[in-house]
JSON list of C-alpha atoms in Angstrom, two decimals:
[
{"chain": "A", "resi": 1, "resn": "UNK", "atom": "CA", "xyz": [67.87, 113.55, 79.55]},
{"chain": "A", "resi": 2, "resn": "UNK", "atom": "CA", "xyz": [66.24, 116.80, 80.74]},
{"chain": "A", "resi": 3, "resn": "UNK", "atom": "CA", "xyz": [67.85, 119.86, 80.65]},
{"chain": "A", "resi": 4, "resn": "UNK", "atom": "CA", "xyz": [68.43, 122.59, 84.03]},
{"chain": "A", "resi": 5, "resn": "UNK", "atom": "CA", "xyz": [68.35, 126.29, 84.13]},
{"chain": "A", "resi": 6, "resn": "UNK", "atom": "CA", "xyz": [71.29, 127.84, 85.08]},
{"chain": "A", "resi": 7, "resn": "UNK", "atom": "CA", "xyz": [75.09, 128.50, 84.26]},
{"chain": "A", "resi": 8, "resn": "UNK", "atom": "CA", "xyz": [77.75, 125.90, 83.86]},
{"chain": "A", "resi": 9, "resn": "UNK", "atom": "CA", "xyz": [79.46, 125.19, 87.73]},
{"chain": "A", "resi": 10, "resn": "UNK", "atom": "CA", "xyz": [78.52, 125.71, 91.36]},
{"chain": "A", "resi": 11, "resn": "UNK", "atom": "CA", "xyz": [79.81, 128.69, 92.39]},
{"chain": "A", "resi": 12, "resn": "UNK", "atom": "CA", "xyz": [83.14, 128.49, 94.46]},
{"chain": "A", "resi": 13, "resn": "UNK", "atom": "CA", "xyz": [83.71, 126.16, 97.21]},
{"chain": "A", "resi": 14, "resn": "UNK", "atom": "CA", "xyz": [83.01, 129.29, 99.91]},
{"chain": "A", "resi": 15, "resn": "UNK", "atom": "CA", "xyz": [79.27, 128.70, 98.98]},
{"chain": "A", "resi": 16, "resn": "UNK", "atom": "CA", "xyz": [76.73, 126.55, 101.16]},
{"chain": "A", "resi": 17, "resn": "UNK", "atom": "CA", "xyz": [73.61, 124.92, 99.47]},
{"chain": "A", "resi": 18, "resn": "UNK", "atom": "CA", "xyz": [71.27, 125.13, 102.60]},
{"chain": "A", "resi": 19, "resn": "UNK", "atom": "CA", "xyz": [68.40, 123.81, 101.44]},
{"chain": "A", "resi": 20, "resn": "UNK", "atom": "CA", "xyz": [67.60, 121.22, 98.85]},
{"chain": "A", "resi": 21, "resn": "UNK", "atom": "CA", "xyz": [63.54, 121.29, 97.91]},
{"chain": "A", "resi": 22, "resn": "UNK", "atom": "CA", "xyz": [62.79, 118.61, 95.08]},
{"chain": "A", "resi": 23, "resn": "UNK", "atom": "CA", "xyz": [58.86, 119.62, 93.97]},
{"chain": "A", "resi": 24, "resn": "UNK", "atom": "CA", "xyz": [57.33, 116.55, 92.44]},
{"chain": "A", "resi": 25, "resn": "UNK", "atom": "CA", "xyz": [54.74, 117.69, 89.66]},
{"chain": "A", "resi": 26, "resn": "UNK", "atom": "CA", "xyz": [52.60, 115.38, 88.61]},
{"chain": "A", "resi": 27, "resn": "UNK", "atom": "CA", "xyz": [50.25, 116.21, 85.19]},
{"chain": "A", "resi": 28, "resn": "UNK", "atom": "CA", "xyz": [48.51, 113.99, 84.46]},
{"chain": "A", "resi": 29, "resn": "UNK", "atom": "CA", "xyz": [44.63, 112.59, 85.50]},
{"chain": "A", "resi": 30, "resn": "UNK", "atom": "CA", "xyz": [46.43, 109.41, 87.46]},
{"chain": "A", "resi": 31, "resn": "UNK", "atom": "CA", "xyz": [48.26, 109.08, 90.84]},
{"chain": "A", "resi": 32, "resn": "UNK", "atom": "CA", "xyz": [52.08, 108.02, 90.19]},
{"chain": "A", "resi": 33, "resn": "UNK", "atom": "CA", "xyz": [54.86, 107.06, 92.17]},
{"chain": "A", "resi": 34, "resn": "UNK", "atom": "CA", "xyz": [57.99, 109.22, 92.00]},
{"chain": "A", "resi": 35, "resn": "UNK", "atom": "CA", "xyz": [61.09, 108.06, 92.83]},
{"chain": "A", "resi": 36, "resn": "UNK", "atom": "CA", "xyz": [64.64, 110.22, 92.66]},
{"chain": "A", "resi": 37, "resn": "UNK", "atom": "CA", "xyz": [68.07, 110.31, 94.65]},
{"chain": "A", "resi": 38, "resn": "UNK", "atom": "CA", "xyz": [70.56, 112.66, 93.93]},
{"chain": "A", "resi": 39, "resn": "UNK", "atom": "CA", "xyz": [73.69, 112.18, 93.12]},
{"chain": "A", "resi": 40, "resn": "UNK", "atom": "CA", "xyz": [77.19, 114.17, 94.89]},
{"chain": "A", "resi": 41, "resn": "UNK", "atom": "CA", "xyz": [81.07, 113.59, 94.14]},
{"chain": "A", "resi": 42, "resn": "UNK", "atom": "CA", "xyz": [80.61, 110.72, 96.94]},
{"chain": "A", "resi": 43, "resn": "UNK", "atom": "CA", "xyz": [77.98, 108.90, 94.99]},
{"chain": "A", "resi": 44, "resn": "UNK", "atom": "CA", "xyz": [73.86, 108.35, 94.94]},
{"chain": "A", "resi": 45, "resn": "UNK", "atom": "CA", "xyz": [72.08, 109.28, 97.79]},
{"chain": "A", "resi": 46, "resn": "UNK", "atom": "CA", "xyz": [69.34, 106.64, 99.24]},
{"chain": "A", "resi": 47, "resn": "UNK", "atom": "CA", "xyz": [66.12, 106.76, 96.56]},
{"chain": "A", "resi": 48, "resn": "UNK", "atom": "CA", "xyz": [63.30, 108.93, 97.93]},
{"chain": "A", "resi": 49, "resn": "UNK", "atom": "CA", "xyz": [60.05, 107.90, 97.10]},
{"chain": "A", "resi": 50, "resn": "UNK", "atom": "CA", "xyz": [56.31, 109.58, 96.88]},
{"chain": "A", "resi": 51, "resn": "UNK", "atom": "CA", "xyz": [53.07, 109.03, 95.61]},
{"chain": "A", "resi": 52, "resn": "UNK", "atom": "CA", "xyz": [51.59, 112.12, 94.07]},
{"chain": "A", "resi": 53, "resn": "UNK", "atom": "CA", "xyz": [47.59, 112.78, 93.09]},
{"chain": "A", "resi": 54, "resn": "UNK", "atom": "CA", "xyz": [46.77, 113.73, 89.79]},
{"chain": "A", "resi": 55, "resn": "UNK", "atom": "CA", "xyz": [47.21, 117.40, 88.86]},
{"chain": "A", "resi": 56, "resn": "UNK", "atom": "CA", "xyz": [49.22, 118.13, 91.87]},
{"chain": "A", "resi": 57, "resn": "UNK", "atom": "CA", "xyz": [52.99, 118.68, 93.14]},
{"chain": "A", "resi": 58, "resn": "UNK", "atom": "CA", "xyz": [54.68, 117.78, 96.77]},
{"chain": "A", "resi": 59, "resn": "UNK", "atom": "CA", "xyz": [57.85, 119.18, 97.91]},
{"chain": "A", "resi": 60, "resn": "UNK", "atom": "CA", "xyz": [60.53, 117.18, 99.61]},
{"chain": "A", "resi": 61, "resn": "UNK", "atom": "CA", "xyz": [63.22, 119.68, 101.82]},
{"chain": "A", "resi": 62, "resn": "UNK", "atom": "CA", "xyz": [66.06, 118.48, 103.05]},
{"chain": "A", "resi": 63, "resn": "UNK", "atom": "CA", "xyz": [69.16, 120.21, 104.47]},
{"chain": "A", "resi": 64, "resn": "UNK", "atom": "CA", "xyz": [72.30, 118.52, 103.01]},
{"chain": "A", "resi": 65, "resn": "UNK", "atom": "CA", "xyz": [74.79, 117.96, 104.74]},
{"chain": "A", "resi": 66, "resn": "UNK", "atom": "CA", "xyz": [77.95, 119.57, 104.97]},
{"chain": "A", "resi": 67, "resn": "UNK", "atom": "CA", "xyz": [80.41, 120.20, 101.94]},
{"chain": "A", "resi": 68, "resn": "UNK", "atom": "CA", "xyz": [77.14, 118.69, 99.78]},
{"chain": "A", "resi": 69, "resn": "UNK", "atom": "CA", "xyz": [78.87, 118.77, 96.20]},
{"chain": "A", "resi": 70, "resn": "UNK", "atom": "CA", "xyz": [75.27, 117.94, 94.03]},
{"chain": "A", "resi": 71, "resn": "UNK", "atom": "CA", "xyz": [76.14, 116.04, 90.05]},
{"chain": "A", "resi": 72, "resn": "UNK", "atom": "CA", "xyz": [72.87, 114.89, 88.68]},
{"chain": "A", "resi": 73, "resn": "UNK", "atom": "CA", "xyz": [69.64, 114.23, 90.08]},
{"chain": "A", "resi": 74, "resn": "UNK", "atom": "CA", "xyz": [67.88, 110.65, 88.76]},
{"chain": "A", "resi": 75, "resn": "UNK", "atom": "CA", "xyz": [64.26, 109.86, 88.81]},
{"chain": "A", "resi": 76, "resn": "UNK", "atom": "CA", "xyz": [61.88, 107.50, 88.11]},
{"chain": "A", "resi": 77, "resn": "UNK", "atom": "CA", "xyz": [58.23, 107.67, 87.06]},
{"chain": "A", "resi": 78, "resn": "UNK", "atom": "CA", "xyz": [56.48, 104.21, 86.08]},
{"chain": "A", "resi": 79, "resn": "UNK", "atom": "CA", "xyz": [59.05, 102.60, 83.80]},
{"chain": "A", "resi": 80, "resn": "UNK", "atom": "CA", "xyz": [60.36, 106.27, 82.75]},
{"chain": "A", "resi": 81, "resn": "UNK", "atom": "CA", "xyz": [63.40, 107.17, 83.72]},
{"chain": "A", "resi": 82, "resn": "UNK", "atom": "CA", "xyz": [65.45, 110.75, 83.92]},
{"chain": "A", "resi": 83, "resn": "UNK", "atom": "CA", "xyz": [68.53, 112.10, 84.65]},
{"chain": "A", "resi": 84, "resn": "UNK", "atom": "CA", "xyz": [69.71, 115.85, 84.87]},
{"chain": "A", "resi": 85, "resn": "UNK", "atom": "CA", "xyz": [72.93, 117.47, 85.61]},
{"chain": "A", "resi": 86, "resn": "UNK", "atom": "CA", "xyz": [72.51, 119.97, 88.22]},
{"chain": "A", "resi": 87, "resn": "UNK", "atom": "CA", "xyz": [74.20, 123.39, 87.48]},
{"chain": "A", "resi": 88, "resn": "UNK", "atom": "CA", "xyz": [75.19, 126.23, 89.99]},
{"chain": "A", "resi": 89, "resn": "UNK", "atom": "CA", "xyz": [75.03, 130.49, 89.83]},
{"chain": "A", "resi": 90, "resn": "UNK", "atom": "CA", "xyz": [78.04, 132.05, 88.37]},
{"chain": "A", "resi": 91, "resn": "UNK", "atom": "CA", "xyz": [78.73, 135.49, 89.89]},
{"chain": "A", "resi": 92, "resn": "UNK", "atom": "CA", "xyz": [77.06, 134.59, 92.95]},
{"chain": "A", "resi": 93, "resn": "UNK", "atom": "CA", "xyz": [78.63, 136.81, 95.93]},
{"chain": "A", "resi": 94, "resn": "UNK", "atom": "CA", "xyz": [75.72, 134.60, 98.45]},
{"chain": "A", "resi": 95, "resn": "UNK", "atom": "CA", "xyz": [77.99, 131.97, 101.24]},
{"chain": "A", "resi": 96, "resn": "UNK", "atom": "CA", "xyz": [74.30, 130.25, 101.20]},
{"chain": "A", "resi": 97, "resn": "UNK", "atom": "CA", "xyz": [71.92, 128.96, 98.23]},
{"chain": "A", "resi": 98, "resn": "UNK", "atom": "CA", "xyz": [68.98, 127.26, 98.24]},
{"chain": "A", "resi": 99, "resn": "UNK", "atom": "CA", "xyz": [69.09, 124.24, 95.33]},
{"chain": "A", "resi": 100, "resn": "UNK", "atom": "CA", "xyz": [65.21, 123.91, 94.03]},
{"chain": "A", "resi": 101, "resn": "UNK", "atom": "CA", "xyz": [65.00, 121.15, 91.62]},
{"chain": "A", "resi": 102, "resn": "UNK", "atom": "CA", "xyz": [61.26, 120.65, 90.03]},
{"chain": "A", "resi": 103, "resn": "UNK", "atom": "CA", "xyz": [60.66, 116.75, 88.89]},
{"chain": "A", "resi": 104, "resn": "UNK", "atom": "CA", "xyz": [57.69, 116.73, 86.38]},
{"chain": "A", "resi": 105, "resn": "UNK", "atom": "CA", "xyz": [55.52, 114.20, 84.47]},
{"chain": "A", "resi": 106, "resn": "UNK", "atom": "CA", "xyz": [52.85, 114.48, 82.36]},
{"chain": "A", "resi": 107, "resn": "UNK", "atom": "CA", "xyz": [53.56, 117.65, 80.47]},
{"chain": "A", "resi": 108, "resn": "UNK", "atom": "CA", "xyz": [55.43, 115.83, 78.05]},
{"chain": "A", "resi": 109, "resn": "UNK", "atom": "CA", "xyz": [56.91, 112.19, 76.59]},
{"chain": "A", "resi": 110, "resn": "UNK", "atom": "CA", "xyz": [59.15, 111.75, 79.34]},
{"chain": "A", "resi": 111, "resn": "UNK", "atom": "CA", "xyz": [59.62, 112.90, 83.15]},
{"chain": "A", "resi": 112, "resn": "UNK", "atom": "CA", "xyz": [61.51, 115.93, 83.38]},
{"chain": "A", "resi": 113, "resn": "UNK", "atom": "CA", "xyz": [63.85, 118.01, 85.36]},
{"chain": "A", "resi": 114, "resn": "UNK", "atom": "CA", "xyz": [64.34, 121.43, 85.96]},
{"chain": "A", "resi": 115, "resn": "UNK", "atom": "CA", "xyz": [66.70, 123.57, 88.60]},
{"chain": "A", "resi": 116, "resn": "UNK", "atom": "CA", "xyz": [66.21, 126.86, 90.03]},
{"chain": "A", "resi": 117, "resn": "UNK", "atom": "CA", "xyz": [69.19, 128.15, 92.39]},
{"chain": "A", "resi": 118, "resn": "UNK", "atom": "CA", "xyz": [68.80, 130.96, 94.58]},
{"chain": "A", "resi": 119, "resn": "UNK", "atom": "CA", "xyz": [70.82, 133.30, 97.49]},
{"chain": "A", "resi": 120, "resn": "UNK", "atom": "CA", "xyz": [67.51, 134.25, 99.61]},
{"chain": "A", "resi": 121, "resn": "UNK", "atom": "CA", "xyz": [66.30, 131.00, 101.11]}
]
């Protein structure tokens, strides 16, 4: 299990994740398929899937939908799988944040996650 940036907790329920960008980092020589769905309080999202050249990263952007309550993130590269708990700002005054979440392979063992949060979208 990979470990996120940030502080423990979303910040309070008067905050709006606008924009959710998932960059898919691939490092290593060979093309791979990635393949991730996040999970909310309501469950796992439909899998999103990508194939991504060598020594390159895509971004998939969505805007969630409303009241978008984000747990964990799961991916798959090749038979490797990962999971990461998503984690909010505390002391955030923002109503909007943008959830970046950056799904890597080849820079270690195993794929990886990692989150950045921030107010100016």
């Amino acid at each position: 299990m990979a470990l996120l940036a940030g502080c423990a907790g979303f910040p309070d329920s008067t905050t709006t994740i606008t924009e959710l960008e998932v960059e898919l980092a691939n490092g290593t020589d060979d093309s791979h398929a990635f393949h991730f769905a996040v999970e909310t309080s309501d469950g796992l999202s439909e899998w999103e899937s990508r194939e991504v050249a060598p020594k390159t990263s895509e971004s998939v952007v969505r805007e969630p939908p409303e009241e978008f309550d984000p747990v964990a993130v799961h991916g798959v590269v090749d038979d490797q799988t990962a999971r990461g708990e998503l984690r909010g700002i505390d002391n955030t005054e923002a109503n909007e944040m943008c959830l970046h979440v950056i799904f890597e392979y080849g820079l270690g063992d195993r794929p990886t996650f990692l989150q950045d949060s921030d107010s100016r979208c």
